[in-house]
Amino acid sequence: MTLTLYTNPMSRGRISRWMLEEIGTSYETVVLGYADTMKAADYLAINPMGKVPAIVHDGNVVTEGAAICAYLAEAFPEAGLAPTATERADYHRWLFFAAGPVEAAITNRSLGVVPTDQQQRMAGYGSYDLMVDVLERAVSAHPYIAGDRFTAADVFVGSQVIWGMQFGTLPKRDAFADYAARLVARDAYARAAAIDDGLIAAAAAGE
């Protein structure tokens, strides 16, 4: 079995790193630079978008953070991070809500794009405020996004919430803070953060 993570420690690749630490399998890491190796021909053959993260598992390429989380949960069922039958609806619903409406609303807001009432009919997220309210209700419904236990969906949804509050792209509401606190207390989250923070520190030191 071969498993390689292509990432940059200051990117959404941190989500995939967390997921890999949760499943507890061995993997290799290839760190790419935004202006050079991420746009090089050998990496573009893996992800033509020239973006990270990407994983290659036994020759199979998976890109997009939400897809990587879902794929790894299925590929490594012994980790217990895939949904049960009763969790499946909320698992898929909120995983893809975070990858779709949440990402789109936050990106547009950061670019200064505010849809008019007419444009909100075309935008999948409607408005930023609506997205935030819906996400708040979702993380308030259960201890975890799909129910009473942690799943792969929490890695992706949780990353959006944790980073959103950290960087100001989401408001600091009590429901978000309570949900985030449960996630950052996980050993795998701490391990993943330590690895990527170490890579950032080493790069800053010129190592």
Coordinates of C-alpha atoms in Angstrom, one line a residue, residues 12 14-16 18-19 22 64-70 81 87-103 106 131-147 149-166 169-171 175-184 186 189:
R12 CA -6.3 23.4 3.0
R14 CA -4.1 20.8 6.7
I15 CA -7.6 19.3 6.5
S16 CA -6.3 16.2 4.7
W18 CA -5.8 15.9 10.0
M19 CA -7.9 13.2 8.3
E22 CA -7.4 10.3 12.3
E64 CA -10.7 18.3 -3.2
G65 CA -10.7 18.3 0.6
A66 CA -14.2 17.0 1.1
A67 CA -13.7 14.2 -1.4
I68 CA -10.4 13.2 0.3
C69 CA -12.1 13.0 3.7
A70 CA -14.9 10.8 2.4
L81 CA -15.0 7.4 10.5
E87 CA -25.7 9.0 10.2
R88 CA -25.5 8.8 6.4
A89 CA -28.0 11.6 5.5
D90 CA -26.5 14.2 7.9
Y91 CA -23.0 13.1 7.1
H92 CA -23.4 13.7 3.3
R93 CA -25.7 16.7 3.7
W94 CA -23.3 18.8 5.9
L95 CA -20.1 17.6 4.3
F96 CA -21.2 18.9 1.0
F97 CA -22.9 22.0 2.5
A98 CA -19.5 22.9 3.9
A99 CA -17.7 22.2 0.6
G100 CA -20.4 24.1 -1.5
P101 CA -22.4 26.9 0.1
V102 CA -20.0 27.6 2.9
E103 CA -16.9 27.8 0.7
I106 CA -16.9 32.8 2.4
M131 CA -25.3 30.3 5.3
V132 CA -24.0 31.3 8.7
D133 CA -27.3 30.7 10.4
V134 CA -27.8 27.4 8.7
L135 CA -24.3 26.2 9.7
E136 CA -24.9 27.3 13.3
R137 CA -28.1 25.2 13.5
A138 CA -26.3 22.3 11.9
V139 CA -23.4 22.2 14.5
S140 CA -25.9 22.8 17.3
A141 CA -28.2 19.8 16.5
H142 CA -25.8 17.1 17.9
P143 CA -22.4 16.9 19.5
Y144 CA -21.0 16.1 16.1
I145 CA -22.2 17.0 12.6
A146 CA -23.8 13.6 11.9
G147 CA -24.9 12.7 15.4
R149 CA -20.0 10.5 17.4
F150 CA -17.1 11.9 15.4
T151 CA -16.9 11.1 11.7
A152 CA -14.9 12.2 8.7
A153 CA -17.5 14.9 8.0
D154 CA -16.4 16.6 11.2
V155 CA -12.9 16.9 9.8
F156 CA -14.0 19.0 6.9
V157 CA -16.9 20.9 8.5
G158 CA -14.9 21.4 11.7
S159 CA -12.0 22.8 9.8
Q160 CA -14.3 25.4 8.2
V161 CA -15.6 26.4 11.6
I162 CA -12.2 26.4 13.3
W163 CA -10.5 28.4 10.6
G164 CA -13.5 30.6 10.1
M165 CA -13.4 31.9 13.6
Q166 CA -9.6 32.1 13.6
T169 CA -14.5 34.6 8.0
L170 CA -17.1 33.2 10.4
P171 CA -18.5 35.0 13.4
A175 CA -22.3 27.1 19.0
F176 CA -19.3 27.4 16.7
A177 CA -16.9 27.7 19.7
D178 CA -18.4 24.7 21.5
Y179 CA -18.2 22.5 18.4
A180 CA -14.6 23.6 17.6
A181 CA -13.6 23.0 21.2
R182 CA -14.6 19.3 21.0
L183 CA -12.6 18.9 17.8
V184 CA -9.3 20.6 18.7
R186 CA -8.7 15.4 19.6
Y189 CA -5.9 17.1 15.4

